[in-house]
PDB file of C-alpha atoms in Angstrom:
ATOM      1  CA  MET A   1      18.830  -8.142  -4.038  1.00 48.00           C
ATOM      2  CA  ARG A   2      16.463  -5.606  -4.921  1.00 54.00           C
ATOM      3  CA  TRP A   3      12.862  -5.992  -4.265  1.00 52.00           C
ATOM      4  CA  ARG A   4      10.167  -6.285  -7.311  1.00 54.00           C
ATOM      5  CA  PRO A   5       6.207  -5.883  -7.094  1.00 51.00           C
ATOM      6  CA  PRO A   6       4.381  -8.661  -8.086  1.00 53.00           C
ATOM      7  CA  ALA A   7       4.233  -9.343 -11.892  1.00 53.00           C
ATOM      8  CA  THR A   8       0.502  -8.345 -11.370  1.00 51.00           C
ATOM      9  CA  THR A   9       1.126  -4.879 -10.084  1.00 49.00           C
ATOM     10  CA  ARG A  10       4.050  -3.755 -12.025  1.00 48.00           C
ATOM     11  CA  GLY A  11       3.426  -0.587 -14.109  1.00 47.00           C
ATOM     12  CA  SER A  12       0.012   0.200 -11.724  1.00 47.00           C
ATOM     13  CA  TYR A  13       1.418   3.263  -9.429  1.00 48.00           C
ATOM     14  CA  ALA A  14      -1.961   4.086  -8.591  1.00 54.00           C
ATOM     15  CA  PHE A  15      -4.011   2.030  -6.311  1.00 64.00           C
ATOM     16  CA  ARG A  16      -7.731   3.018  -5.397  1.00 71.00           C
ATOM     17  CA  THR A  17      -7.741   2.662  -1.790  1.00 78.00           C
ATOM     18  CA  TRP A  18     -11.268   2.390  -1.215  1.00 80.00           C
ATOM     19  CA  LEU A  19     -11.326  -1.017  -3.063  1.00 80.00           C
ATOM     20  CA  LEU A  20     -10.125  -2.048   0.364  1.00 82.00           C
ATOM     21  CA  ASP A  21     -12.844  -1.108   2.140  1.00 84.00           C
ATOM     22  CA  CYS A  22     -15.136  -2.531  -0.072  1.00 86.00           C
ATOM     23  CA  LEU A  23     -13.518  -5.422  -0.240  1.00 85.00           C
ATOM     24  CA  TRP A  24     -13.667  -5.726   3.596  1.00 84.00           C
ATOM     25  CA  ALA A  25     -17.471  -4.705   3.470  1.00 88.00           C
ATOM     26  CA  GLY A  26     -18.690  -7.028   0.533  1.00 90.00           C
ATOM     27  CA  VAL A  27     -19.572  -4.576  -1.499  1.00 91.00           C
ATOM     28  CA  PRO A  28     -19.216  -4.767  -5.070  1.00 92.00           C
ATOM     29  CA  THR A  29     -17.588  -2.050  -7.159  1.00 88.00           C
ATOM     30  CA  VAL A  30     -18.231  -0.143 -10.419  1.00 89.00           C
ATOM     31  CA  PHE A  31     -14.514   0.798 -11.849  1.00 87.00           C
ATOM     32  CA  THR A  32     -13.735   2.655 -15.113  1.00 87.00           C
ATOM     33  CA  ARG A  33     -11.310   0.730 -17.414  1.00 88.00           C
ATOM     34  CA  GLY A  34      -7.840   1.316 -18.055  1.00 86.00           C
ATOM     35  CA  ASP A  35      -5.470  -0.096 -15.031  1.00 84.00           C
ATOM     36  CA  ASP A  36      -4.878  -3.617 -13.364  1.00 83.00           C
ATOM     37  CA  LEU A  37      -7.501  -3.014 -10.693  1.00 84.00           C
ATOM     38  CA  ALA A  38     -10.359  -2.794 -13.008  1.00 87.00           C
ATOM     39  CA  ALA A  39      -9.082  -5.773 -14.785  1.00 90.00           C
ATOM     40  CA  ARG A  40      -9.129  -7.628 -11.747  1.00 90.00           C
ATOM     41  CA  VAL A  41     -12.778  -6.299 -10.833  1.00 91.00           C
ATOM     42  CA  GLU A  42     -13.638  -7.744 -14.188  1.00 91.00           C
ATOM     43  CA  ARG A  43     -11.485 -10.682 -14.397  1.00 93.00           C
ATOM     44  CA  ASN A  44     -13.090 -12.227 -10.733  1.00 94.00           C
ATOM     45  CA  GLY A  45     -16.486 -10.637 -10.966  1.00 93.00           C
ATOM     46  CA  ILE A  46     -16.106  -8.272  -8.201  1.00 93.00           C
ATOM     47  CA  GLY A  47     -18.167  -5.775  -9.685  1.00 92.00           C
ATOM     48  CA  ALA A  48     -18.742  -3.967 -12.990  1.00 92.00           C
ATOM     49  CA  VAL A  49     -16.432  -2.009 -15.141  1.00 91.00           C
ATOM     50  CA  ALA A  50     -17.530   0.716 -17.603  1.00 92.00           C
ATOM     51  CA  ALA A  51     -15.447   2.660 -20.197  1.00 90.00           C
ATOM     52  CA  PRO A  52     -14.160   6.289 -18.943  1.00 86.00           C
ATOM     53  CA  GLY A  53     -15.504   9.623 -20.544  1.00 84.00           C
ATOM     54  CA  CYS A  54     -18.906   7.808 -21.315  1.00 81.00           C
ATOM     55  CA  VAL A  55     -22.041   8.615 -19.326  1.00 84.00           C
ATOM     56  CA  ALA A  56     -24.359   5.920 -20.469  1.00 90.00           C
ATOM     57  CA  GLU A  57     -21.792   2.764 -19.518  1.00 90.00           C
ATOM     58  CA  PRO A  58     -21.325   3.846 -15.973  1.00 89.00           C
ATOM     59  CA  ALA A  59     -24.744   4.221 -15.129  1.00 91.00           C
ATOM     60  CA  ASP A  60     -25.425   0.524 -16.835  1.00 92.00           C
ATOM     61  CA  ALA A  61     -22.727  -0.734 -14.652  1.00 91.00           C
ATOM     62  CA  ILE A  62     -24.588   0.587 -11.991  1.00 91.00           C
ATOM     63  CA  GLN A  63     -27.515  -0.863 -12.829  1.00 93.00           C
ATOM     64  CA  ARG A  64     -26.294  -4.296 -13.604  1.00 91.00           C
ATOM     65  CA  ALA A  65     -24.257  -4.405 -10.236  1.00 91.00           C
ATOM     66  CA  LEU A  66     -27.910  -3.570  -8.741  1.00 92.00           C
ATOM     67  CA  GLU A  67     -29.756  -5.884  -9.974  1.00 93.00           C
ATOM     68  CA  ALA A  68     -27.330  -8.724  -9.598  1.00 92.00           C
ATOM     69  CA  GLY A  69     -27.386  -8.351  -5.797  1.00 90.00           C
ATOM     70  CA  ARG A  70     -24.583  -7.951  -3.221  1.00 89.00           C
ATOM     71  CA  GLY A  71     -25.082 -11.826  -2.561  1.00 91.00           C
ATOM     72  CA  ALA A  72     -24.193 -12.764  -6.276  1.00 93.00           C
ATOM     73  CA  TYR A  73     -20.640 -11.074  -5.538  1.00 93.00           C
ATOM     74  CA  ALA A  74     -20.130 -12.648  -1.753  1.00 93.00           C
ATOM     75  CA  ALA A  75     -17.805 -15.536  -2.585  1.00 94.00           C
ATOM     76  CA  PRO A  76     -15.731 -13.707  -5.544  1.00 94.00           C
ATOM     77  CA  LEU A  77     -15.502 -10.760  -3.098  1.00 93.00           C
ATOM     78  CA  ALA A  78     -14.014 -12.735  -0.168  1.00 93.00           C
ATOM     79  CA  ALA A  79     -11.624 -14.789  -2.280  1.00 93.00           C
ATOM     80  CA  VAL A  80     -10.204 -11.525  -3.417  1.00 92.00           C
ATOM     81  CA  ALA A  81     -10.238  -9.821   0.084  1.00 91.00           C
ATOM     82  CA  ARG A  82      -7.949 -12.307   1.177  1.00 90.00           C
ATOM     83  CA  ASP A  83      -5.095 -11.561  -1.368  1.00 89.00           C
ATOM     84  CA  TYR A  84      -5.074  -8.194   0.376  1.00 87.00           C
ATOM     85  CA  GLU A  85      -5.048  -9.343   4.103  1.00 87.00           C
ATOM     86  CA  TRP A  86      -1.808  -7.951   5.615  1.00 85.00           C
ATOM     87  CA  ALA A  87       0.152 -11.465   5.771  1.00 88.00           C
ATOM     88  CA  ALA A  88      -0.298 -11.711   2.025  1.00 88.00           C
ATOM     89  CA  VAL A  89       0.487  -8.394   0.872  1.00 86.00           C
ATOM     90  CA  ALA A  90       3.776  -8.200   3.379  1.00 87.00           C
ATOM     91  CA  ALA A  91       4.844 -11.604   2.201  1.00 88.00           C
ATOM     92  CA  PRO A  92       7.329 -10.378  -0.233  1.00 88.00           C
ATOM     93  CA  LEU A  93       8.580  -7.525   1.944  1.00 85.00           C
ATOM     94  CA  ARG A  94       9.163 -10.366   4.838  1.00 83.00           C
ATOM     95  CA  ARG A  95      10.741 -12.342   2.487  1.00 84.00           C
ATOM     96  CA  TRP A  96      13.167  -9.670   0.892  1.00 80.00           C
ATOM     97  CA  VAL A  97      14.206  -9.179   4.612  1.00 79.00           C
ATOM     98  CA  CYS A  98      14.737 -12.698   5.562  1.00 80.00           C
ATOM     99  CA  ALA A  99      16.596 -12.990   2.540  1.00 80.00           C
ATOM    100  CA  ALA A 100      19.008 -10.174   3.339  1.00 72.00           C
ATOM    101  CA  ASP A 101      22.811 -10.818   4.405  1.00 71.00           C
ATOM    102  CA  GLY A 102      22.357  -9.334   7.842  1.00 69.00           C
ATOM    103  CA  PRO A 103      21.390  -5.910   9.080  1.00 68.00           C
ATOM    104  CA  PRO A 104      21.684  -2.826   6.421  1.00 67.00           C
ATOM    105  CA  PRO A 105      25.044  -0.782   7.048  1.00 68.00           C
ATOM    106  CA  PRO A 106      25.228   2.059   8.956  1.00 72.00           C
ATOM    107  CA  PRO A 107      24.342   5.723   7.369  1.00 69.00           C
ATOM    108  CA  VAL A 108      27.342   7.079   6.029  1.00 68.00           C
ATOM    109  CA  LEU A 109      27.692  10.955   7.249  1.00 57.00           C
ATOM    110  CA  ARG A 110      28.617  13.002   4.119  1.00 64.00           C
ATOM    111  CA  ARG A 111      29.855  15.414   6.071  1.00 73.00           C
ATOM    112  CA  HIS A 112      32.473  16.511   9.064  1.00 70.00           C
ATOM    113  CA  GLY A 113      29.575  18.858   9.994  1.00 73.00           C
ATOM    114  CA  HIS A 114      26.801  16.145  10.372  1.00 74.00           C
ATOM    115  CA  ALA A 115      29.058  14.122  12.873  1.00 76.00           C
ATOM    116  CA  VAL A 116      29.868  17.022  14.926  1.00 79.00           C
ATOM    117  CA  ARG A 117      25.950  18.138  15.068  1.00 80.00           C
ATOM    118  CA  SER A 118      24.826  14.506  15.703  1.00 79.00           C
ATOM    119  CA  ALA A 119      27.798  14.374  18.692  1.00 80.00           C
ATOM    120  CA  GLY A 120      26.087  17.743  19.765  1.00 82.00           C
ATOM    121  CA  TYR A 121      22.973  16.731  20.071  1.00 79.00           C
ATOM    122  CA  ARG A 122      23.414  13.594  21.804  1.00 82.00           C
ATOM    123  CA  PHE A 123      25.623  15.540  24.351  1.00 81.00           C
ATOM    124  CA  ALA A 124      22.807  18.095  24.834  1.00 84.00           C
ATOM    125  CA  ARG A 125      20.347  15.386  25.210  1.00 82.00           C
ATOM    126  CA  GLY A 126      22.257  13.510  27.468  1.00 82.00           C
ATOM    127  CA  GLY A 127      23.048  16.891  29.601  1.00 82.00           C
ATOM    128  CA  LEU A 128      19.181  18.078  30.046  1.00 82.00           C
ATOM    129  CA  SER A 129      18.052  14.241  31.234  1.00 80.00           C
ATOM    130  CA  ALA A 130      20.955  14.232  33.746  1.00 80.00           C
ATOM    131  CA  VAL A 131      18.943  17.247  35.640  1.00 82.00           C
ATOM    132  CA  GLY A 132      15.759  16.006  34.678  1.00 79.00           C
ATOM    133  CA  LEU A 133      14.519  17.837  31.597  1.00 79.00           C
ATOM    134  CA  ASP A 134      12.645  16.260  28.586  1.00 72.00           C
ATOM    135  CA  TRP A 135      14.491  16.653  25.437  1.00 65.00           C
ATOM    136  CA  PRO A 136      10.764  16.700  23.034  1.00 62.00           C
ATOM    137  CA  SER A 137       9.172  18.969  25.378  1.00 53.00           C
ATOM    138  CA  LEU A 138      11.892  21.757  24.729  1.00 49.00           C
TER     139      LEU A 138
END
């Protein structure tokens, strides 16, 4: 079973992380059109959206957001913020992990040298620990 992102986020590889800060703080945002997040801002009414490359349109969008006031966006921002809480965001990963057929298989060593080197590290770490030295401090 392979994990797939929810249908609403497929194809959007960029995530404007500052949006999460705005959602948390209850601050409306002004986005440029062209990705899923901008569509969500417009669809849910949590800010204003403007065309990229145009100077006047973003200025108008900022003005509209300021005139509406922060209170006009409070309820929609709180509703969208719930979609980005850890429980909601981690739910698909949790379902995938719980649906797995047990723990993942152990890693396969590709070369004999890897096994020898790993055994050497384990031996050295055990020896250093036995004489009271800490491995990471070396």
